[in-house]
């Protein structure tokens, strides 16, 4: 008996060491504070006044929040390295404060590849953060920011797992929910089909590694995204954002175990995929057959099909055994996002690939017993143990019991040690962003020249493979290889920063059979930051080379109109920015002038390729200052500070350098070189008169808009100084038209103003009593305003518009309140 007790105590001593250390999430926050780095507090959310009876029936602990899209866009424009985020108390949720530090979740050569083309596609990268709930020991937190969307997952012993995400229903656009996930997880089916057959873990596998790998050595994860997710998320950007947000949360769990996983590639099925099945085993088999090799150390197919998940237990760096897994994730439970369920499934199946079995398997404790019996049984012939206090771990089934799974528990000591020992013994892992070659380190945070990315997937004989990059003088600038022979399918990545000039890339195989296809399906690619392919291949015999010059020649893409002039009558004025827009839009002077106001974000559909030489020229005016007045191009319906050229306003938000409107109700001409600030394909031109706070009466006027490249527009008139700089007085007589008249509520006023400035609209009863008055700003010429008279009793009124010394009078009849 004494020997058993001593053996058990010895095992406990070996297991305790890692658990007692500070988690990686806590280290991120602590390190920033130790180095006196500033934490920027950004208030992304405020309590929502909405409620949803369906939520009350499904969840006992939740709160509804509303997203401040301006604050989000500002953070995306100028990303903070450290962030304090306060989620205010709302409904049935209490306030929590997060301390977060920015992290990179992908390797330096990561790309998102479309199935339809087989080529990388450019997707705006989100921002990813990890850290802790302030003041809560042992807590973990992950947050991802994208254009128009935030995803978060936070966990602690006291809070449980908290999910932050947007409500799916269109009517709740801009409304987010923060909720405790136990009730939702218990209702979602997850049955992992991975077998637990095999011998129990040895004492060595269960003990804490004596010398763990550093967090600089990465496990590359290849993710394949099924077509159903692509469709559900509205296309490439939505799918990439959703999966990378989930991956940040998965990577947080592994980082807290001392293991760094990074995305090596994401393959998106933007066309129907070859995968089809109702159970996870069939889908895993199809994935293995269709994708025997991939760009990464471990691979996973992610889909809405089937249920549960499955993975091989081959471990890392297995030359001939599969490194594949399948996860059936879930989009929503009732109307709420279920990130935590999807994160649990993905992390669980990757845990199998690292070599961990289920916690209810008869494989643990050094004696072939189980760690828990959360599903109500054990896998194997061993007695039922008790269930864990304080929640289960990631490799458990505790989510289907009252115990639940708490992400702050991580994998637990024994499964965590199995995973750490597997990573520690893996010969194929490389330094994050390093290929082991003889290459100069970066000289700064950014590339002053042109950045290229090399990616090589090795075959089984890495010792035969080497490469060089030479300049026009035949000087070797970068090189790599030979590599170990135990690296079939291993990924080599290297970034180059090169000045303009001509170069040659050489790759060689000393045996003469290339890296494809006799001993693995190796391949290489060299691309620029836009994803343009410079060199690629794999089946080349002894060697091959590719010459190229920087900058790369642009492919011909003729403009449909070298000098595009905008008449607003030719376009529908659309709402832009979702819940940001609650304002109006009116046209004047036969569509030449657009006026927006009342907290307005508006847009017109405009397909345009913004190039480095693209210019937008226009005239702008305003009679009442709001918070943000501006203009810009965009490719989606979310507001973006880095695409908004601010011209005027009380709030400093947007691209700087043009915020100089004098605010004196004059027309001011602007010529903005858009291509010097951003380039790309856009499908809308947007206009801003943002004014969130009372009285929300700020306005913006736009006219004479022209878009061109270089000097493709005739600019002689402007260069001669003939461009109008002031709002000239209009000598047309002041007139007033009212429709509908009679009215049952709202009327439209059309009138000509002889001058710019303030105007007053007044309504009098026939006895001379003032019953309504409203102030507004006007420009010379045609003006149009909406007026709500629904509060007036039925009857006849005298309506006056006061324009300085000018007074316009018309009769108004209100009927049938």
PDB file of C-alpha atoms in Angstrom, residues 108-110 447-455 493-499 525-535:
ATOM      1  CA  UNK A 108       4.479  34.769 -42.163  1.00  0.00           C
ATOM      2  CA  UNK A 109       3.608  33.041 -45.457  1.00  0.00           C
ATOM      3  CA  UNK A 110      -0.019  32.274 -44.625  1.00  0.00           C
ATOM      4  CA  UNK A 447       9.615  46.504 -45.281  1.00  0.00           C
ATOM      5  CA  UNK A 448      10.935  49.614 -47.027  1.00  0.00           C
ATOM      6  CA  UNK A 449      11.018  47.769 -50.364  1.00  0.00           C
ATOM      7  CA  UNK A 450       8.736  45.050 -51.711  1.00  0.00           C
ATOM      8  CA  UNK A 451       7.839  42.063 -49.565  1.00  0.00           C
ATOM      9  CA  UNK A 452       7.731  38.555 -51.043  1.00  0.00           C
ATOM     10  CA  UNK A 453       6.847  35.267 -49.345  1.00  0.00           C
ATOM     11  CA  UNK A 454       8.349  31.872 -50.148  1.00  0.00           C
ATOM     12  CA  UNK A 455       6.528  28.679 -49.150  1.00  0.00           C
ATOM     13  CA  UNK A 493       8.447  29.666 -44.959  1.00  0.00           C
ATOM     14  CA  UNK A 494      10.567  32.732 -45.595  1.00  0.00           C
ATOM     15  CA  UNK A 495       9.800  36.400 -46.199  1.00  0.00           C
ATOM     16  CA  UNK A 496      12.030  38.618 -48.335  1.00  0.00           C
ATOM     17  CA  UNK A 497      12.240  42.406 -48.344  1.00  0.00           C
ATOM     18  CA  UNK A 498      13.685  43.523 -51.674  1.00  0.00           C
ATOM     19  CA  UNK A 499      14.298  46.892 -53.338  1.00  0.00           C
ATOM     20  CA  UNK A 525       5.492  29.058 -54.423  1.00  0.00           C
ATOM     21  CA  UNK A 526       6.883  32.592 -54.349  1.00  0.00           C
ATOM     22  CA  UNK A 527       4.257  35.355 -54.150  1.00  0.00           C
ATOM     23  CA  UNK A 528       4.025  39.064 -53.425  1.00  0.00           C
ATOM     24  CA  UNK A 529       1.778  40.629 -50.786  1.00  0.00           C
ATOM     25  CA  UNK A 530      -1.185  40.777 -53.181  1.00  0.00           C
ATOM     26  CA  UNK A 531      -0.921  37.036 -53.816  1.00  0.00           C
ATOM     27  CA  UNK A 532       0.466  37.466 -57.355  1.00  0.00           C
ATOM     28  CA  UNK A 533       2.412  34.330 -58.278  1.00  0.00           C
ATOM     29  CA  UNK A 534       6.068  34.889 -59.217  1.00  0.00           C
ATOM     30  CA  UNK A 535       7.354  31.295 -59.220  1.00  0.00           C
TER      31      UNK A 535
END
